[in-house]
Amino acid sequence: QEQQEQQQQQLQWPKSSMPPASEETWQAREAKREEGVRAIKAKEEYQLCQKLLEDGLVAKQDLPLTPDDKDRNVSKRKWEGSIMAWRKELKEIVRKTCPG
């Protein structure tokens, strides 16, 4: 009983941090995250936001920040949520600034 409890404690990690992963695993995760960022930057809403910024129709501080694809403290679920929120914010800026 006591040995099982010790084994379970060894398998747990603090709730505020990510589970341990090898450097190889992190490199694969980062590559996948980088691809996600590139995919959104290739989309029309991102390109339009960049054009709005260049034309002075939107201020840089009004644009959402690109999620950090190198942040190893962000879980897969949180990463995916931040990517979806980023894209949604971009779409909203385009919708508000370019009606019709």
C-alpha positions as MATLAB code, in Angstrom:
seq = 'QEQQEQQQQQLQWPKSSMPPASEETWQAREAKREEGVRAIKAKEEYQLCQKLLEDGLVAKQDLPLTPDDKDRNVSKRKWEGSIMAWRKELKEIVRKTCPG';
ca = [
       0.000    0.000    0.000;
       2.655    2.482    1.057;
       4.858    1.547   -1.898;
       1.951    2.131   -4.321;
       1.334    5.578   -2.843;
       5.014    6.462   -3.251;
       4.944    5.309   -6.867;
       1.842    7.404   -7.572;
       3.460   10.473   -6.011;
       6.532    9.977   -8.198;
       4.344    9.855  -11.298;
       2.532   13.088  -10.489;
       3.825   16.528  -11.369;
       2.761   19.925  -10.030;
      -0.586   21.029  -11.427;
       0.872   24.349  -12.588;
       3.582   22.826  -14.754;
       3.818   20.601  -17.780;
       4.638   16.913  -17.492;
       8.236   16.024  -18.263;
       9.049   15.552  -21.934;
      12.250   14.784  -23.819;
      14.008   17.403  -25.917;
      13.028   15.418  -29.008;
       9.357   15.568  -27.991;
       9.601   19.322  -27.452;
      11.235   19.858  -30.807;
       8.363   17.992  -32.461;
       5.804   20.039  -30.497;
       7.510   23.295  -31.404;
       7.621   22.352  -35.083;
       3.901   21.597  -35.005;
       3.188   24.870  -33.197;
       5.332   26.832  -35.669;
       3.336   25.289  -38.507;
       0.107   26.409  -36.805;
       1.384   29.987  -36.570;
       2.538   29.925  -40.214;
      -0.844   28.577  -41.314;
      -2.707   31.441  -39.651;
      -0.257   34.043  -40.942;
      -0.996   32.747  -44.447;
      -4.745   33.269  -43.988;
      -6.633   36.211  -45.431;
      -7.612   37.711  -42.067;
      -3.978   37.923  -40.938;
      -2.896   39.441  -44.263;
      -5.720   41.978  -44.067;
      -4.741   42.949  -40.518;
      -1.161   43.513  -41.676;
      -2.435   45.706  -44.528;
      -4.639   47.659  -42.101;
      -1.583   48.187  -39.902;
       0.546   49.363  -42.841;
      -2.225   51.747  -43.966;
      -2.558   53.193  -40.454;
      -6.154   52.033  -40.094;
      -5.363   49.949  -37.020;
      -2.693   50.478  -34.360;
      -0.122   47.795  -33.555;
      -1.251   47.677  -29.923;
      -4.790   46.885  -31.106;
      -3.671   43.703  -32.844;
      -3.526   40.472  -30.859;
      -0.097   39.080  -30.064;
       1.032   35.955  -31.855;
       1.027   33.016  -29.425;
       4.552   31.994  -28.371;
       5.259   28.686  -30.093;
       8.396   28.193  -27.951;
       6.653   28.448  -24.556;
       7.116   25.056  -22.915;
       4.758   25.926  -20.060;
       1.699   25.857  -22.316;
      -0.194   22.589  -22.629;
      -1.505   21.336  -25.944;
      -5.064   22.272  -24.982;
      -4.072   25.796  -23.911;
      -1.949   26.203  -27.041;
      -4.831   25.210  -29.294;
      -7.132   27.551  -27.387;
      -4.708   30.454  -27.767;
      -4.384   29.820  -31.517;
      -8.176   29.752  -31.924;
      -8.560   32.933  -29.852;
      -5.832   34.674  -31.881;
      -7.526   33.834  -35.167;
     -10.933   34.864  -33.810;
      -9.524   38.247  -32.735;
      -7.986   38.770  -36.172;
     -11.317   38.001  -37.835;
     -13.104   40.393  -35.481;
     -10.699   43.239  -36.302;
     -11.234   42.666  -40.019;
     -15.011   42.515  -39.550;
     -15.089   45.782  -37.583;
     -12.623   47.645  -39.791;
     -13.685   46.375  -43.205;
     -17.482   46.178  -43.192;
     -19.090   44.562  -46.181;
];
